[in-house]
Amino acid sequence: MTTLLYLVRHGETDWNAQRRIQGATDIPLNDTGRRQAAATAELLSRRRFDAVVSSTLSRAAETGAVIARRLGLADPVGYDGLRERSYGEAEGLTDAEVRARYPDDDVPGRESHAAVLARATETLAEVAVRYDQGAVVVATHGAVIRSIVNASAPGTADRGTALIRNGSVHAFRWDPELFRAELVRFDDPLDELSEATGGDAFVAQNPLERRS
């Protein structure tokens, strides 16, 4: 039996609602985000899990805590490697503001896709070993999930059939031989229902991630 990893995007924040780029900036959940976290927790309660882990940013940590309480599990263990991609000087700006300020899409301080994938993969490997053959909820961020999805099934997260909304759930199996998380097809009712948990598409919630 392999370790199952259920990657959950955190609930909405005020910056999500304002279409501002968050990245490493620690913006908390808003009331909508807390309701989304609770709805996701209820969805996940249909299955048995062994643990919840999260990014150390508060929006993901609180999402994980809401889920852990509903599942009757300990508070999430925090991992820096699950933090959102850093967008450098673009953080706090809207996509229109980024386009105006950086027309060549050269944003100072922005973390590369490769760096995000490397640290997230290392962290998921650590989680898979710690909870070997278990089922783990991983509360994290849109760009992190996108990187893991596309590493397993290139281009999937760029198509309208696999949107990454606030509160959505994306299931993986950890493959120790390939040293990566293998995407589970979105044919599980839990995952299909999770597609409706958030609201707007990922492209609307994080437009810069599409461009860079």
PDB file of C-alpha atoms in Angstrom:
ATOM      1  CA  MET A   1       0.000   0.000   0.000  1.00  0.00           C
ATOM      2  CA  THR A   2       1.313   3.443  -0.918  1.00  0.00           C
ATOM      3  CA  THR A   3       0.948   6.708   0.978  1.00  0.00           C
ATOM      4  CA  LEU A   4      -2.051   8.727  -0.221  1.00  0.00           C
ATOM      5  CA  LEU A   5      -1.744  12.505  -0.247  1.00  0.00           C
ATOM      6  CA  TYR A   6      -4.807  14.738  -0.557  1.00  0.00           C
ATOM      7  CA  LEU A   7      -3.605  18.228  -1.456  1.00  0.00           C
ATOM      8  CA  VAL A   8      -6.093  20.922  -0.446  1.00  0.00           C
ATOM      9  CA  ARG A   9      -5.890  24.525  -1.516  1.00  0.00           C
ATOM     10  CA  HIS A  10      -6.496  26.891   1.414  1.00  0.00           C
ATOM     11  CA  GLY A  11      -9.704  28.879   1.748  1.00  0.00           C
ATOM     12  CA  GLU A  12     -10.202  32.368   0.403  1.00  0.00           C
ATOM     13  CA  THR A  13      -8.424  35.453   1.762  1.00  0.00           C
ATOM     14  CA  ASP A  14      -9.180  39.129   1.223  1.00  0.00           C
ATOM     15  CA  TRP A  15      -6.330  39.277  -1.282  1.00  0.00           C
ATOM     16  CA  ASN A  16      -7.846  36.373  -3.209  1.00  0.00           C
ATOM     17  CA  ALA A  17     -11.124  38.281  -3.328  1.00  0.00           C
ATOM     18  CA  GLN A  18      -9.296  41.425  -4.497  1.00  0.00           C
ATOM     19  CA  ARG A  19      -7.273  39.409  -7.057  1.00  0.00           C
ATOM     20  CA  ARG A  20      -4.017  40.434  -5.394  1.00  0.00           C
ATOM     21  CA  ILE A  21      -0.971  38.209  -5.657  1.00  0.00           C
ATOM     22  CA  GLN A  22      -0.147  36.752  -2.244  1.00  0.00           C
ATOM     23  CA  GLY A  23       2.852  34.473  -2.562  1.00  0.00           C
ATOM     24  CA  ALA A  24       4.914  34.433   0.621  1.00  0.00           C
ATOM     25  CA  THR A  25       2.919  37.296   2.173  1.00  0.00           C
ATOM     26  CA  ASP A  26       1.029  35.889   5.166  1.00  0.00           C
ATOM     27  CA  ILE A  27      -2.594  36.860   4.526  1.00  0.00           C
ATOM     28  CA  PRO A  28      -5.173  35.137   6.790  1.00  0.00           C
ATOM     29  CA  LEU A  29      -8.424  33.504   5.758  1.00  0.00           C
ATOM     30  CA  ASN A  30     -11.505  35.678   5.529  1.00  0.00           C
ATOM     31  CA  ASP A  31     -14.978  34.506   6.572  1.00  0.00           C
ATOM     32  CA  THR A  32     -15.633  33.018   3.141  1.00  0.00           C
ATOM     33  CA  GLY A  33     -12.357  31.130   3.395  1.00  0.00           C
ATOM     34  CA  ARG A  34     -13.306  29.702   6.774  1.00  0.00           C
ATOM     35  CA  ARG A  35     -16.618  28.512   5.374  1.00  0.00           C
ATOM     36  CA  GLN A  36     -14.777  26.921   2.460  1.00  0.00           C
ATOM     37  CA  ALA A  37     -12.387  25.188   4.859  1.00  0.00           C
ATOM     38  CA  ALA A  38     -15.336  23.851   6.851  1.00  0.00           C
ATOM     39  CA  ALA A  39     -17.048  22.614   3.676  1.00  0.00           C
ATOM     40  CA  THR A  40     -13.866  20.854   2.594  1.00  0.00           C
ATOM     41  CA  ALA A  41     -13.499  19.328   6.048  1.00  0.00           C
ATOM     42  CA  GLU A  42     -17.034  17.949   5.796  1.00  0.00           C
ATOM     43  CA  LEU A  43     -16.253  16.530   2.371  1.00  0.00           C
ATOM     44  CA  LEU A  44     -13.091  14.849   3.632  1.00  0.00           C
ATOM     45  CA  SER A  45     -14.920  13.380   6.630  1.00  0.00           C
ATOM     46  CA  ARG A  46     -16.364  10.799   4.227  1.00  0.00           C
ATOM     47  CA  ARG A  47     -12.996   9.025   4.377  1.00  0.00           C
ATOM     48  CA  ARG A  48     -10.454   8.007   6.997  1.00  0.00           C
ATOM     49  CA  PHE A  49      -7.198   9.925   7.318  1.00  0.00           C
ATOM     50  CA  ASP A  50      -4.153   9.466   9.497  1.00  0.00           C
ATOM     51  CA  ALA A  51      -2.895  13.036   9.704  1.00  0.00           C
ATOM     52  CA  VAL A  52      -3.139  16.596   8.448  1.00  0.00           C
ATOM     53  CA  VAL A  53      -0.076  18.650   7.529  1.00  0.00           C
ATOM     54  CA  SER A  54       0.104  22.179   6.193  1.00  0.00           C
ATOM     55  CA  SER A  55       2.132  25.059   4.912  1.00  0.00           C
ATOM     56  CA  THR A  56       3.363  27.344   7.671  1.00  0.00           C
ATOM     57  CA  LEU A  57       1.524  30.335   6.171  1.00  0.00           C
ATOM     58  CA  SER A  58      -1.534  31.121   8.273  1.00  0.00           C
ATOM     59  CA  ARG A  59      -4.160  30.738   5.540  1.00  0.00           C
ATOM     60  CA  ALA A  60      -3.096  27.139   4.927  1.00  0.00           C
ATOM     61  CA  ALA A  61      -2.405  26.368   8.590  1.00  0.00           C
ATOM     62  CA  GLU A  62      -5.903  27.529   9.587  1.00  0.00           C
ATOM     63  CA  THR A  63      -7.473  25.568   6.729  1.00  0.00           C
ATOM     64  CA  GLY A  64      -5.594  22.490   7.925  1.00  0.00           C
ATOM     65  CA  ALA A  65      -6.637  23.088  11.527  1.00  0.00           C
ATOM     66  CA  VAL A  66     -10.328  23.314  10.573  1.00  0.00           C
ATOM     67  CA  ILE A  67     -10.014  20.054   8.655  1.00  0.00           C
ATOM     68  CA  ALA A  68      -8.087  18.306  11.448  1.00  0.00           C
ATOM     69  CA  ARG A  69     -10.716  19.213  14.037  1.00  0.00           C
ATOM     70  CA  ARG A  70     -13.519  17.842  11.861  1.00  0.00           C
ATOM     71  CA  LEU A  71     -11.574  14.626  11.269  1.00  0.00           C
ATOM     72  CA  GLY A  72     -10.746  14.211  14.959  1.00  0.00           C
ATOM     73  CA  LEU A  73      -7.004  14.450  14.302  1.00  0.00           C
ATOM     74  CA  ALA A  74      -4.154  16.367  15.908  1.00  0.00           C
ATOM     75  CA  ASP A  75      -3.385  19.912  14.777  1.00  0.00           C
ATOM     76  CA  PRO A  76      -1.466  20.047  11.506  1.00  0.00           C
ATOM     77  CA  VAL A  77       2.309  19.726  11.445  1.00  0.00           C
ATOM     78  CA  GLY A  78       3.686  22.747   9.571  1.00  0.00           C
ATOM     79  CA  TYR A  79       6.238  22.480   6.754  1.00  0.00           C
ATOM     80  CA  ASP A  80       8.011  25.462   5.207  1.00  0.00           C
ATOM     81  CA  GLY A  81       8.432  23.491   1.986  1.00  0.00           C
ATOM     82  CA  LEU A  82       4.664  23.644   1.431  1.00  0.00           C
ATOM     83  CA  ARG A  83       4.551  27.461   1.479  1.00  0.00           C
ATOM     84  CA  GLU A  84       3.225  29.310  -1.548  1.00  0.00           C
ATOM     85  CA  ARG A  85       5.534  30.336  -4.354  1.00  0.00           C
ATOM     86  CA  SER A  86       7.219  33.644  -3.624  1.00  0.00           C
ATOM     87  CA  TYR A  87       6.347  36.288  -6.196  1.00  0.00           C
ATOM     88  CA  GLY A  88       8.908  38.828  -5.022  1.00  0.00           C
ATOM     89  CA  GLU A  89       8.013  42.431  -5.747  1.00  0.00           C
ATOM     90  CA  ALA A  90       4.719  41.409  -7.400  1.00  0.00           C
ATOM     91  CA  GLU A  91       3.159  40.473  -4.064  1.00  0.00           C
ATOM     92  CA  GLY A  92       0.257  42.709  -3.117  1.00  0.00           C
ATOM     93  CA  LEU A  93      -0.293  43.799  -6.716  1.00  0.00           C
ATOM     94  CA  THR A  94      -3.112  42.928  -9.090  1.00  0.00           C
ATOM     95  CA  ASP A  95      -2.329  41.333 -12.432  1.00  0.00           C
ATOM     96  CA  ALA A  96      -2.997  44.639 -14.202  1.00  0.00           C
ATOM     97  CA  GLU A  97      -0.530  46.385 -11.899  1.00  0.00           C
ATOM     98  CA  VAL A  98       2.094  43.710 -12.548  1.00  0.00           C
ATOM     99  CA  ARG A  99       1.656  44.081 -16.305  1.00  0.00           C
ATOM    100  CA  ALA A 100       2.066  47.837 -16.061  1.00  0.00           C
ATOM    101  CA  ARG A 101       5.096  47.701 -13.770  1.00  0.00           C
ATOM    102  CA  TYR A 102       6.826  44.700 -15.358  1.00  0.00           C
ATOM    103  CA  PRO A 103       5.779  44.604 -19.041  1.00  0.00           C
ATOM    104  CA  ASP A 104       8.523  42.058 -19.845  1.00  0.00           C
ATOM    105  CA  ASP A 105       7.295  39.750 -17.060  1.00  0.00           C
ATOM    106  CA  ASP A 106      10.648  40.063 -15.299  1.00  0.00           C
ATOM    107  CA  VAL A 107       9.586  40.295 -11.661  1.00  0.00           C
ATOM    108  CA  PRO A 108      12.459  40.805  -9.181  1.00  0.00           C
ATOM    109  CA  GLY A 109      12.595  38.157  -6.465  1.00  0.00           C
ATOM    110  CA  ARG A 110      10.085  35.771  -8.012  1.00  0.00           C
ATOM    111  CA  GLU A 111      10.748  32.122  -7.188  1.00  0.00           C
ATOM    112  CA  SER A 112      11.141  29.805 -10.167  1.00  0.00           C
ATOM    113  CA  HIS A 113       8.731  26.982 -10.948  1.00  0.00           C
ATOM    114  CA  ALA A 114      11.632  24.543 -10.638  1.00  0.00           C
ATOM    115  CA  ALA A 115      12.457  25.751  -7.127  1.00  0.00           C
ATOM    116  CA  VAL A 116       8.833  25.430  -5.998  1.00  0.00           C
ATOM    117  CA  LEU A 117       8.573  21.922  -7.394  1.00  0.00           C
ATOM    118  CA  ALA A 118      11.869  20.834  -5.823  1.00  0.00           C
ATOM    119  CA  ARG A 119      11.051  21.975  -2.288  1.00  0.00           C
ATOM    120  CA  ALA A 120       7.454  20.766  -2.442  1.00  0.00           C
ATOM    121  CA  THR A 121       8.549  17.356  -3.688  1.00  0.00           C
ATOM    122  CA  GLU A 122      11.180  17.032  -0.957  1.00  0.00           C
ATOM    123  CA  THR A 123       8.560  17.897   1.638  1.00  0.00           C
ATOM    124  CA  LEU A 124       5.976  15.453   0.296  1.00  0.00           C
ATOM    125  CA  ALA A 125       8.640  12.757   0.344  1.00  0.00           C
ATOM    126  CA  GLU A 126       9.262  13.514   4.026  1.00  0.00           C
ATOM    127  CA  VAL A 127       5.532  13.403   4.736  1.00  0.00           C
ATOM    128  CA  ALA A 128       5.166  10.106   2.834  1.00  0.00           C
ATOM    129  CA  VAL A 129       7.926   8.517   4.917  1.00  0.00           C
ATOM    130  CA  ARG A 130       6.579   9.885   8.190  1.00  0.00           C
ATOM    131  CA  TYR A 131       3.077   8.556   7.467  1.00  0.00           C
ATOM    132  CA  ASP A 132       4.109   5.508   5.463  1.00  0.00           C
ATOM    133  CA  GLN A 133       1.138   3.710   3.893  1.00  0.00           C
ATOM    134  CA  GLY A 134      -1.261   6.188   5.439  1.00  0.00           C
ATOM    135  CA  ALA A 135      -3.642   8.812   4.088  1.00  0.00           C
ATOM    136  CA  VAL A 136      -2.661  12.441   4.705  1.00  0.00           C
ATOM    137  CA  VAL A 137      -4.406  15.750   4.066  1.00  0.00           C
ATOM    138  CA  VAL A 138      -1.942  18.401   2.902  1.00  0.00           C
ATOM    139  CA  ALA A 139      -3.212  21.994   3.238  1.00  0.00           C
ATOM    140  CA  THR A 140      -1.168  24.114   0.874  1.00  0.00           C
ATOM    141  CA  HIS A 141      -1.400  26.640  -1.983  1.00  0.00           C
ATOM    142  CA  GLY A 142      -2.435  26.961  -5.610  1.00  0.00           C
ATOM    143  CA  ALA A 143       0.995  27.270  -7.204  1.00  0.00           C
ATOM    144  CA  VAL A 144       2.348  24.389  -5.133  1.00  0.00           C
ATOM    145  CA  ILE A 145      -0.525  22.122  -6.157  1.00  0.00           C
ATOM    146  CA  ARG A 146      -0.195  23.223  -9.768  1.00  0.00           C
ATOM    147  CA  SER A 147       3.495  22.336  -9.802  1.00  0.00           C
ATOM    148  CA  ILE A 148       2.857  18.869  -8.354  1.00  0.00           C
ATOM    149  CA  VAL A 149      -0.061  18.193 -10.715  1.00  0.00           C
ATOM    150  CA  ASN A 150       1.884  19.220 -13.802  1.00  0.00           C
ATOM    151  CA  ALA A 151       4.979  17.259 -12.774  1.00  0.00           C
ATOM    152  CA  SER A 152       2.845  14.119 -12.728  1.00  0.00           C
ATOM    153  CA  ALA A 153       0.554  14.926 -15.674  1.00  0.00           C
ATOM    154  CA  PRO A 154       2.054  17.802 -17.706  1.00  0.00           C
ATOM    155  CA  GLY A 155      -0.401  20.523 -18.621  1.00  0.00           C
ATOM    156  CA  THR A 156      -3.276  19.132 -16.571  1.00  0.00           C
ATOM    157  CA  ALA A 157      -3.544  22.140 -14.252  1.00  0.00           C
ATOM    158  CA  ASP A 158      -3.519  24.461 -17.272  1.00  0.00           C
ATOM    159  CA  ARG A 159      -6.736  22.980 -18.662  1.00  0.00           C
ATOM    160  CA  GLY A 160     -10.263  23.879 -17.621  1.00  0.00           C
ATOM    161  CA  THR A 161     -10.960  20.325 -16.509  1.00  0.00           C
ATOM    162  CA  ALA A 162      -8.588  20.567 -13.520  1.00  0.00           C
ATOM    163  CA  LEU A 163      -9.110  23.966 -11.934  1.00  0.00           C
ATOM    164  CA  ILE A 164      -7.489  24.647  -8.575  1.00  0.00           C
ATOM    165  CA  ARG A 165     -10.060  26.552  -6.547  1.00  0.00           C
ATOM    166  CA  ASN A 166      -9.945  27.618  -2.924  1.00  0.00           C
ATOM    167  CA  GLY A 167     -10.902  24.598  -0.852  1.00  0.00           C
ATOM    168  CA  SER A 168     -10.528  22.065  -3.668  1.00  0.00           C
ATOM    169  CA  VAL A 169      -9.019  18.610  -3.089  1.00  0.00           C
ATOM    170  CA  HIS A 170      -6.524  16.870  -5.411  1.00  0.00           C
ATOM    171  CA  ALA A 171      -5.528  13.268  -4.739  1.00  0.00           C
ATOM    172  CA  PHE A 172      -2.096  11.698  -5.262  1.00  0.00           C
ATOM    173  CA  ARG A 173      -0.187   8.532  -4.513  1.00  0.00           C
ATOM    174  CA  TRP A 174       3.443   8.861  -3.481  1.00  0.00           C
ATOM    175  CA  ASP A 175       5.764   6.850  -5.712  1.00  0.00           C
ATOM    176  CA  PRO A 176       9.074   6.302  -3.865  1.00  0.00           C
ATOM    177  CA  GLU A 177      10.801   4.874  -6.932  1.00  0.00           C
ATOM    178  CA  LEU A 178      10.001   7.860  -9.127  1.00  0.00           C
ATOM    179  CA  PHE A 179      10.339  10.176  -6.101  1.00  0.00           C
ATOM    180  CA  ARG A 180       7.207  12.097  -6.941  1.00  0.00           C
ATOM    181  CA  ALA A 181       3.498  12.290  -6.256  1.00  0.00           C
ATOM    182  CA  GLU A 182       1.460  10.541  -8.926  1.00  0.00           C
ATOM    183  CA  LEU A 183      -1.853  12.196  -9.730  1.00  0.00           C
ATOM    184  CA  VAL A 184      -4.963  10.131  -9.053  1.00  0.00           C
ATOM    185  CA  ARG A 185      -7.559  10.610 -11.788  1.00  0.00           C
ATOM    186  CA  PHE A 186     -10.343  12.997 -10.936  1.00  0.00           C
ATOM    187  CA  ASP A 187     -12.957  10.288 -11.107  1.00  0.00           C
ATOM    188  CA  ASP A 188     -13.417   9.920  -7.354  1.00  0.00           C
ATOM    189  CA  PRO A 189     -16.719  11.438  -6.153  1.00  0.00           C
ATOM    190  CA  LEU A 190     -14.849  13.192  -3.344  1.00  0.00           C
ATOM    191  CA  ASP A 191     -12.616  14.973  -5.828  1.00  0.00           C
ATOM    192  CA  GLU A 192     -15.413  15.711  -8.268  1.00  0.00           C
ATOM    193  CA  LEU A 193     -17.430  17.364  -5.509  1.00  0.00           C
ATOM    194  CA  SER A 194     -14.405  19.354  -4.394  1.00  0.00           C
ATOM    195  CA  GLU A 195     -14.290  21.096  -7.762  1.00  0.00           C
ATOM    196  CA  ALA A 196     -17.379  23.040  -6.715  1.00  0.00           C
ATOM    197  CA  THR A 197     -16.117  23.952  -3.239  1.00  0.00           C
ATOM    198  CA  GLY A 198     -14.360  27.193  -4.140  1.00  0.00           C
ATOM    199  CA  GLY A 199     -15.627  29.735  -6.583  1.00  0.00           C
ATOM    200  CA  ASP A 200     -13.652  31.269  -9.390  1.00  0.00           C
ATOM    201  CA  ALA A 201     -11.188  29.421 -11.528  1.00  0.00           C
ATOM    202  CA  PHE A 202      -7.515  29.357 -10.592  1.00  0.00           C
ATOM    203  CA  VAL A 203      -6.716  31.610 -13.552  1.00  0.00           C
ATOM    204  CA  ALA A 204      -8.890  34.304 -11.973  1.00  0.00           C
ATOM    205  CA  GLN A 205      -7.607  33.794  -8.457  1.00  0.00           C
ATOM    206  CA  ASN A 206      -3.928  33.797  -9.446  1.00  0.00           C
ATOM    207  CA  PRO A 207      -3.476  35.186 -12.976  1.00  0.00           C
ATOM    208  CA  LEU A 208       0.269  35.754 -12.632  1.00  0.00           C
ATOM    209  CA  GLU A 209       0.837  32.021 -12.174  1.00  0.00           C
ATOM    210  CA  ARG A 210      -0.496  31.459 -15.699  1.00  0.00           C
ATOM    211  CA  ARG A 211       1.893  33.983 -17.185  1.00  0.00           C
ATOM    212  CA  SER A 212       5.209  33.076 -15.596  1.00  0.00           C
TER     213      SER A 212
END
